Short mmCIF file of C-alpha atoms and ligand atoms in Angstrom, two decimals:
data_model
loop_
_atom_site.label_atom_id
_atom_site.label_comp_id
_atom_site.label_asym_id
_atom_site.label_seq_id
_atom_site.Cartn_x
_atom_site.Cartn_y
_atom_site.Cartn_z
CA MET A 23 -9.89 31.97 14.48
CA ASN A 24 -7.07 29.73 13.26
CA GLU A 25 -7.65 25.99 13.03
CA ILE A 26 -5.86 24.17 15.83
CA ALA A 27 -2.88 21.96 15.00
CA VAL A 28 -3.39 18.30 15.94
CA GLY A 29 -0.53 15.89 16.45
CA ILE A 30 0.80 13.01 18.51
CA LEU A 31 1.39 13.64 22.21
CA GLY A 32 2.63 10.15 23.11
CA THR A 33 3.27 6.69 21.67
CA GLY A 34 3.22 3.15 23.07
CA LYS A 35 3.59 -0.42 21.87
CA TYR A 36 3.26 -3.97 23.06
CA VAL A 37 4.23 -7.32 21.58
CA PRO A 38 3.65 -10.70 23.20
CA GLU A 39 6.69 -12.67 24.35
CA ARG A 40 6.33 -15.82 22.30
CA ARG A 41 8.22 -15.87 19.01
CA LEU A 42 7.25 -17.89 15.94
CA THR A 43 10.37 -18.15 13.76
CA ASN A 44 10.78 -19.20 10.14
CA GLN A 45 12.41 -22.37 11.48
CA ASP A 46 9.25 -23.11 13.50
CA LEU A 47 7.18 -22.63 10.33
CA GLU A 48 9.45 -25.02 8.41
CA ARG A 49 8.16 -27.69 10.77
CA MET A 50 4.51 -26.70 10.24
CA VAL A 51 4.13 -26.13 6.47
CA GLU A 52 6.09 -26.82 3.28
CA THR A 53 8.32 -23.74 3.35
CA ASN A 54 11.83 -22.65 4.21
CA ASP A 55 13.63 -19.74 5.86
CA GLU A 56 15.35 -18.68 2.64
CA TRP A 57 12.07 -18.43 0.69
CA ILE A 58 10.36 -16.45 3.46
CA VAL A 59 13.26 -14.04 3.94
CA THR A 60 13.84 -13.34 0.25
CA ARG A 61 10.14 -13.08 -0.67
CA THR A 62 8.92 -11.17 2.40
CA GLY A 63 11.82 -10.02 4.63
CA ILE A 64 10.15 -11.62 7.66
CA ARG A 65 12.22 -13.69 10.14
CA GLU A 66 9.89 -14.04 13.11
CA ARG A 67 6.53 -12.93 14.49
CA ARG A 68 5.08 -12.62 17.98
CA ILE A 69 2.19 -14.80 19.11
CA ALA A 70 -0.22 -13.89 21.92
CA ALA A 71 -0.44 -16.20 24.94
CA GLN A 72 -3.55 -18.31 25.16
CA GLU A 73 -5.14 -16.06 27.78
CA GLN A 74 -4.40 -12.86 25.84
CA ALA A 75 -6.88 -11.24 23.47
CA THR A 76 -6.64 -8.08 21.38
CA SER A 77 -7.87 -5.77 24.17
CA ASP A 78 -5.07 -7.04 26.44
CA LEU A 79 -2.44 -6.14 23.86
CA ALA A 80 -4.18 -2.81 23.24
CA TYR A 81 -4.21 -2.11 26.99
CA GLU A 82 -0.44 -2.52 27.39
CA ALA A 83 0.30 -0.24 24.41
CA SER A 84 -2.24 2.33 25.63
CA VAL A 85 -0.80 2.51 29.15
CA GLN A 86 2.61 3.29 27.61
CA ALA A 87 1.13 5.90 25.27
CA LEU A 88 -0.68 7.64 28.15
CA LYS A 89 2.53 7.68 30.15
CA SER A 90 4.55 9.10 27.28
CA ALA A 91 1.88 11.79 26.68
CA GLY A 92 1.82 12.60 30.40
CA ILE A 93 -1.95 12.36 30.71
CA SER A 94 -4.23 10.09 32.71
CA ALA A 95 -6.88 7.73 31.33
CA GLU A 96 -9.58 9.98 32.84
CA GLU A 97 -8.46 12.75 30.51
CA LEU A 98 -9.32 10.73 27.39
CA ASP A 99 -12.39 11.91 25.51
CA LEU A 100 -12.47 9.18 22.86
CA ILE A 101 -10.94 5.76 22.20
CA ILE A 102 -10.71 4.36 18.67
CA VAL A 103 -9.44 0.81 18.20
CA ALA A 104 -8.58 -0.24 14.66
CA THR A 105 -8.67 -4.02 14.44
CA ILE A 106 -9.86 -6.99 12.39
CA THR A 107 -9.48 -9.29 15.38
CA PRO A 108 -11.77 -7.83 18.07
CA ASP A 109 -12.07 -9.85 21.30
CA MET A 110 -15.64 -10.61 20.17
CA PHE A 111 -18.23 -9.24 17.72
CA PHE A 112 -19.51 -6.91 20.38
CA PRO A 113 -19.06 -5.12 22.71
CA SER A 114 -16.33 -3.36 20.80
CA THR A 115 -12.70 -3.85 21.76
CA ALA A 116 -12.62 -0.08 22.34
CA CYS A 117 -15.31 -0.45 25.05
CA LEU A 118 -13.41 -3.34 26.65
CA LEU A 119 -10.29 -1.19 26.60
CA GLN A 120 -12.12 1.82 28.06
CA GLU A 121 -13.12 -0.34 31.04
CA LYS A 122 -9.62 -1.78 31.52
CA LEU A 123 -8.06 1.69 31.41
CA GLY A 124 -10.71 3.30 33.61
CA ALA A 125 -11.21 5.96 30.93
CA LYS A 126 -14.66 6.79 32.30
CA LYS A 127 -15.19 9.97 30.31
CA ALA A 128 -14.25 8.49 26.94
CA ALA A 129 -16.57 7.52 24.11
CA ALA A 130 -15.34 4.38 22.36
CA PHE A 131 -15.68 2.57 19.07
CA ASP A 132 -13.88 0.09 16.82
CA LEU A 133 -12.88 0.85 13.27
CA SER A 134 -12.72 -1.75 10.53
CA ALA A 135 -10.41 -0.87 7.64
CA ALA A 136 -8.02 -3.83 7.94
CA CYS A 137 -4.34 -2.83 7.67
CA SER A 138 -5.28 0.76 6.82
CA GLY A 139 -7.35 1.01 10.01
CA PHE A 140 -4.81 2.95 12.04
CA ILE A 141 -4.53 5.73 9.42
CA TYR A 142 -8.32 5.86 9.14
CA GLY A 143 -8.38 6.14 12.97
CA LEU A 144 -5.89 9.00 12.98
CA ALA A 145 -7.97 10.88 10.40
CA ASN A 146 -11.14 10.41 12.47
CA ALA A 147 -9.45 11.50 15.69
CA THR A 148 -7.89 14.56 14.04
CA GLY A 149 -11.29 15.61 12.68
CA PHE A 150 -12.95 15.30 16.11
CA ILE A 151 -10.23 17.38 17.76
CA LYS A 152 -10.15 20.05 15.03
CA MET A 153 -13.92 20.53 15.26
CA GLY A 154 -13.53 21.16 18.98
CA MET A 155 -15.53 18.13 20.08
CA TYR A 156 -12.69 16.34 21.90
CA ARG A 157 -9.29 17.26 23.38
CA HIS A 158 -7.51 13.93 23.84
CA VAL A 159 -8.11 10.88 21.65
CA LEU A 160 -6.47 7.48 22.04
CA VAL A 161 -5.99 5.70 18.70
CA VAL A 162 -4.90 2.08 18.87
CA GLY A 163 -4.05 -0.51 16.23
CA ALA A 164 -4.17 -3.94 17.84
CA GLU A 165 -4.36 -7.45 16.45
CA CYS A 166 -4.23 -11.11 17.39
CA LEU A 167 -3.88 -12.33 13.81
CA SER A 168 -2.65 -15.70 15.04
CA ARG A 169 -6.31 -16.42 15.95
CA ILE A 170 -7.50 -16.04 12.36
CA THR A 171 -4.48 -17.51 10.59
CA ASP A 172 -4.63 -20.95 9.02
CA TYR A 173 -1.38 -22.63 10.08
CA THR A 174 -1.83 -25.24 7.36
CA ASP A 175 -1.73 -22.54 4.63
CA ARG A 176 1.83 -21.58 3.66
CA ASN A 177 0.55 -18.66 1.61
CA THR A 178 -0.65 -16.76 4.72
CA SER A 179 0.79 -18.40 7.84
CA ILE A 180 4.28 -17.07 7.16
CA LEU A 181 3.09 -13.47 7.11
CA PHE A 182 1.04 -12.64 10.17
CA GLY A 183 1.74 -11.89 13.83
CA ASP A 184 0.26 -10.30 16.96
CA GLY A 185 0.91 -6.92 18.59
CA ALA A 186 -0.37 -3.45 19.34
CA GLY A 187 0.61 0.18 18.95
CA ALA A 188 -1.10 3.23 20.43
CA VAL A 189 -0.93 7.01 20.19
CA ILE A 190 -2.55 9.91 22.03
CA LEU A 191 -3.69 12.74 19.78
CA GLY A 192 -4.20 16.30 20.94
CA GLU A 193 -3.32 19.91 20.24
CA VAL A 194 0.32 20.62 19.32
CA PRO A 195 2.16 23.91 18.64
CA GLU A 196 1.34 25.66 15.38
CA GLY A 197 3.30 24.34 12.41
CA ARG A 198 3.45 20.80 13.73
CA GLY A 199 1.05 17.85 13.60
CA PHE A 200 -0.95 16.22 10.81
CA LYS A 201 -0.74 18.15 7.54
CA SER A 202 -2.91 15.90 5.37
CA PHE A 203 -4.74 12.60 5.08
CA LYS A 204 -5.47 10.60 2.00
CA LEU A 205 -7.90 7.71 2.51
CA GLY A 206 -9.22 5.37 -0.15
CA ALA A 207 -11.16 2.19 -0.77
CA ASP A 208 -11.92 -0.14 -3.66
CA GLY A 209 -14.60 -2.62 -2.68
CA SER A 210 -14.27 -4.40 -6.01
CA GLY A 211 -11.09 -6.02 -4.61
CA GLY A 212 -12.75 -7.27 -1.45
CA GLU A 213 -12.47 -10.88 -2.56
CA LEU A 214 -8.67 -10.73 -2.58
CA LEU A 215 -8.29 -10.70 1.18
CA LYS A 216 -11.08 -11.80 3.47
CA ILE A 217 -12.57 -14.04 6.12
CA SER A 218 -15.79 -15.34 4.63
CA GLY A 219 -17.20 -17.29 7.58
CA GLY A 220 -18.65 -16.25 10.91
CA GLY A 221 -20.51 -13.15 9.71
CA SER A 222 -24.14 -12.60 8.75
CA ARG A 223 -23.52 -13.93 5.21
CA LEU A 224 -22.16 -17.26 6.38
CA PRO A 225 -22.64 -17.73 10.14
CA SER A 226 -20.30 -20.23 11.78
CA THR A 227 -21.47 -23.80 11.44
CA GLU A 228 -19.66 -27.10 11.74
CA GLN A 229 -19.41 -27.05 7.96
CA SER A 230 -18.04 -23.50 7.73
CA VAL A 231 -15.43 -24.37 10.33
CA SER A 232 -14.47 -27.64 8.66
CA GLU A 233 -14.07 -25.66 5.41
CA ARG A 234 -11.75 -23.32 7.33
CA ARG A 235 -13.88 -20.29 6.46
CA HIS A 236 -13.02 -18.68 9.81
CA TYR A 237 -9.45 -18.10 8.64
CA ILE A 238 -7.88 -15.45 6.38
CA GLU A 239 -8.05 -16.26 2.68
CA MET A 240 -5.75 -14.28 0.40
CA ASN A 241 -4.79 -13.91 -3.23
CA GLY A 242 -1.22 -12.87 -2.45
CA ARG A 243 -0.11 -11.97 -5.97
CA ASP A 244 -3.01 -9.61 -6.66
CA VAL A 245 -2.75 -7.98 -3.23
CA PHE A 246 0.96 -7.51 -3.90
CA LYS A 247 0.31 -5.74 -7.23
CA PHE A 248 -2.32 -3.51 -5.65
CA ALA A 249 0.00 -2.68 -2.74
CA VAL A 250 2.91 -1.70 -4.99
CA ARG A 251 0.61 0.61 -6.96
CA VAL A 252 -1.19 2.22 -4.05
CA MET A 253 1.61 2.76 -1.51
CA GLY A 254 3.49 5.16 -3.76
CA SER A 255 0.43 6.95 -5.12
CA ALA A 256 -1.24 7.41 -1.71
CA ALA A 257 1.98 8.82 -0.26
CA GLU A 258 2.42 11.17 -3.23
CA GLU A 259 -1.16 12.41 -2.97
CA ALA A 260 -0.83 13.03 0.77
CA LEU A 261 2.40 14.97 0.14
CA ALA A 262 0.80 17.04 -2.62
CA SER A 263 -2.23 17.98 -0.54
CA ALA A 264 0.06 19.01 2.33
CA GLY A 265 2.20 21.09 -0.04
CA TYR A 266 5.30 18.97 0.58
CA GLU A 267 7.81 17.33 -1.76
CA LYS A 268 9.24 13.79 -1.71
CA SER A 269 12.59 15.32 -0.77
CA ASP A 270 11.02 16.76 2.42
CA ILE A 271 10.47 13.27 3.87
CA ASP A 272 12.66 12.50 6.89
CA LEU A 273 11.07 9.15 7.71
CA LEU A 274 8.61 6.86 5.94
CA VAL A 275 6.56 4.70 8.30
CA PRO A 276 4.95 2.13 6.02
CA HIS A 277 2.61 -0.76 6.65
CA GLN A 278 4.90 -3.73 7.35
CA ALA A 279 3.59 -6.37 4.95
CA ASN A 280 6.49 -7.27 2.70
CA ILE A 281 9.98 -5.78 2.34
CA ARG A 282 9.61 -5.83 -1.46
CA ILE A 283 6.45 -3.70 -1.25
CA ILE A 284 8.27 -1.22 1.01
CA GLN A 285 11.25 -1.14 -1.35
CA SER A 286 9.04 -0.35 -4.32
CA ALA A 287 7.43 2.53 -2.38
CA LEU A 288 10.90 3.84 -1.49
CA GLU A 289 11.90 3.71 -5.13
CA ARG A 290 8.82 5.62 -6.23
CA LEU A 291 9.45 8.26 -3.55
CA ASP A 292 13.19 8.51 -4.40
CA LEU A 293 14.14 7.54 -0.87
CA SER A 294 16.98 5.33 0.37
CA GLU A 295 16.18 2.40 2.66
CA ASP A 296 17.54 4.20 5.74
CA LYS A 297 14.64 6.68 5.35
CA ALA A 298 12.10 3.96 6.17
CA MET A 299 11.23 2.46 9.53
CA ILE A 300 11.31 -1.30 9.01
CA ASN A 301 10.60 -3.84 11.72
CA LEU A 302 8.72 -6.55 9.81
CA ASP A 303 11.72 -8.87 10.14
CA ARG A 304 10.84 -9.15 13.86
CA TYR A 305 7.06 -8.87 13.86
CA GLY A 306 5.75 -9.83 10.42
CA ASN A 307 2.52 -8.23 9.27
CA VAL A 308 0.42 -7.13 12.26
CA SER A 309 -2.31 -5.48 10.14
CA ALA A 310 -3.73 -2.38 11.89
CA ALA A 311 -1.01 -2.57 14.55
CA SER A 312 1.89 -2.48 12.16
CA ILE A 313 2.14 1.29 11.51
CA PRO A 314 1.73 2.38 15.18
CA LEU A 315 4.14 -0.36 16.27
CA ALA A 316 6.73 0.87 13.76
CA LEU A 317 6.12 4.49 14.77
CA ALA A 318 6.48 3.73 18.50
CA GLU A 319 9.74 1.88 17.83
CA ALA A 320 11.07 4.71 15.66
CA VAL A 321 10.39 7.12 18.54
CA GLU A 322 11.96 4.71 21.04
CA GLU A 323 15.07 4.38 18.86
CA GLY A 324 15.43 8.17 18.63
CA ARG A 325 14.78 8.18 14.88
CA VAL A 326 12.17 10.95 15.10
CA LYS A 327 13.16 14.52 15.98
CA GLU A 328 11.05 17.60 16.51
CA GLY A 329 10.16 19.17 13.16
CA ASP A 330 10.79 15.98 11.15
CA CYS A 331 8.45 15.26 8.25
CA LEU A 332 6.96 11.76 8.52
CA VAL A 333 4.84 9.98 5.95
CA LEU A 334 2.65 7.17 7.27
CA VAL A 335 1.24 4.92 4.57
CA GLY A 336 -0.67 1.65 4.52
CA PHE A 337 -2.92 -0.61 2.48
CA GLY A 338 -5.03 -3.64 3.21
CA GLY A 339 -8.19 -5.66 2.93
CA GLY A 340 -11.30 -3.95 1.68
CA LEU A 341 -9.40 -3.04 -0.34
CA THR A 342 -8.37 0.07 1.55
CA TRP A 343 -5.44 2.45 1.74
CA GLY A 344 -4.40 5.52 3.67
CA ALA A 345 -1.52 7.97 3.92
CA SER A 346 -0.73 10.95 6.08
CA VAL A 347 1.92 13.65 6.33
CA LEU A 348 2.88 14.43 9.91
CA VAL A 349 5.32 17.04 11.18
CA TRP A 350 6.68 15.78 14.51
O1 LIG B 620 -1.64 -6.50 4.83
C1 LIG B 620 -1.97 -6.96 3.56
C2 LIG B 620 -1.81 -8.45 3.59
N1 LIG B 620 -1.30 -9.13 2.48
C3 LIG B 620 -0.16 -8.85 1.81
O2 LIG B 620 0.49 -7.86 1.97
C4 LIG B 620 0.26 -9.88 0.82
C5 LIG B 620 0.93 -9.34 -0.39
N2 LIG B 620 1.53 -10.42 -1.14
C6 LIG B 620 2.75 -10.90 -0.82
O3 LIG B 620 3.40 -10.43 0.10
C7 LIG B 620 3.29 -12.00 -1.68
O4 LIG B 620 2.43 -12.21 -2.77
C8 LIG B 620 3.49 -13.36 -0.92
C9 LIG B 620 4.63 -13.23 0.06
C10 LIG B 620 2.22 -13.76 -0.23
C11 LIG B 620 3.87 -14.44 -1.93
O5 LIG B 620 5.04 -14.06 -2.63
P1 LIG B 620 5.08 -14.13 -4.23
O6 LIG B 620 6.43 -13.70 -4.62
O7 LIG B 620 3.91 -13.32 -4.74
O8 LIG B 620 4.91 -15.66 -4.48
P2 LIG B 620 3.80 -16.39 -5.35
O9 LIG B 620 2.49 -16.40 -4.65
O10 LIG B 620 3.86 -15.83 -6.73
O11 LIG B 620 4.39 -17.84 -5.36
C12 LIG B 620 5.64 -18.16 -5.98
C13 LIG B 620 5.94 -19.63 -5.72
C14 LIG B 620 4.75 -20.53 -5.99
O12 LIG B 620 5.24 -21.71 -6.52
P3 LIG B 620 5.18 -21.99 -8.10
O13 LIG B 620 3.74 -21.89 -8.47
O14 LIG B 620 6.01 -20.91 -8.71
O15 LIG B 620 5.77 -23.35 -8.21
C15 LIG B 620 4.17 -20.79 -4.64
O16 LIG B 620 3.47 -22.00 -4.55
O17 LIG B 620 6.24 -19.82 -4.32
C16 LIG B 620 5.39 -20.82 -3.77
N3 LIG B 620 5.13 -20.47 -2.37
C17 LIG B 620 5.94 -20.82 -1.36
N4 LIG B 620 7.07 -21.52 -1.32
C18 LIG B 620 7.66 -21.70 -0.11
C19 LIG B 620 4.10 -19.76 -1.88
N5 LIG B 620 4.22 -19.64 -0.55
C20 LIG B 620 5.34 -20.28 -0.20
C21 LIG B 620 5.99 -20.52 1.03
N6 LIG B 620 7.15 -21.22 1.02
N7 LIG B 620 5.52 -20.05 2.19
#
């Protein structure tokens, strides 16, 4: 019996209405629009309303994805939410989402691989479907990074935003779907990007909060160097294991962290900038949500045609990375 082909049946996205522009940030920290645009490519980010949490953003994106796949929530067998900003420690955001959607039949869990979480989620979902355990899996990347961002730190506050992207995975015609996954981790770089407070190592206390340990801490330069190295190599390895060449790529859908990181990946893959989906100018870095948000927009904008070869590639805290070759 041939292995079944697994691919994307529908996509969805959601971003909150409120915009935080570079001009707004100029009033909050010692920075300026020119520095942010030239060093990162970001112009504005979206910020969740006070009453919104990650599961609310995930819900909106998921409803759209279900609609575009033409299936109902009751037909979902599994929900995976990749996030570093769950509504709460537990229950998982995936369980909260299952309830909101009324996806009664679905199992549900969260996945923690920072900005690589969505690719890790796709690999998990594909494995479950290929082994015949599930038919329809909802994979969501959703974040409210504004809740863990220190708006007195110019090193991080200019980067992050809120949003969600979702896809439904299921069987697709032979020849299409996911051709390979390449996942990786290097725990030795964990210190470069982290939130140290609020966990079992350093539970929240007045002191931990006053030391701002509940916010993201980042060594930007070292993360940058790691990202430049790993984006190209992960994409190349995913291509090689799928039996594809760089020249086969129709669209690169990279993690949206920094335009210079994306440009270096394009250079390594011999691709021009029009071969990459880029929306970080409008949303900033939305961690696990950034790849599905970019993918959903690429689909919306008609940039993805049947039979196109897509490479999804991301990196993030952990350190982690992931890449996948997908024939649409
Ligand atoms: O999803 C993964 C999450 N993280 C990332 O992807 C981060 C990857 N890293 C980066 O994107 C970049 O390292 C940053 C955008 C964070 C920083 O850019 P950079 O080109 O690496 O700048 P830098 O840290 O080397 O700083 C250069 C200068 C420094 O001043 P001096 O020491 O040269 O006088 C900084 O203090 O720029 C200064 N600087 C700023 N100036 C204006 C740092 N942040 C800012 C700022 N506005 N917001």
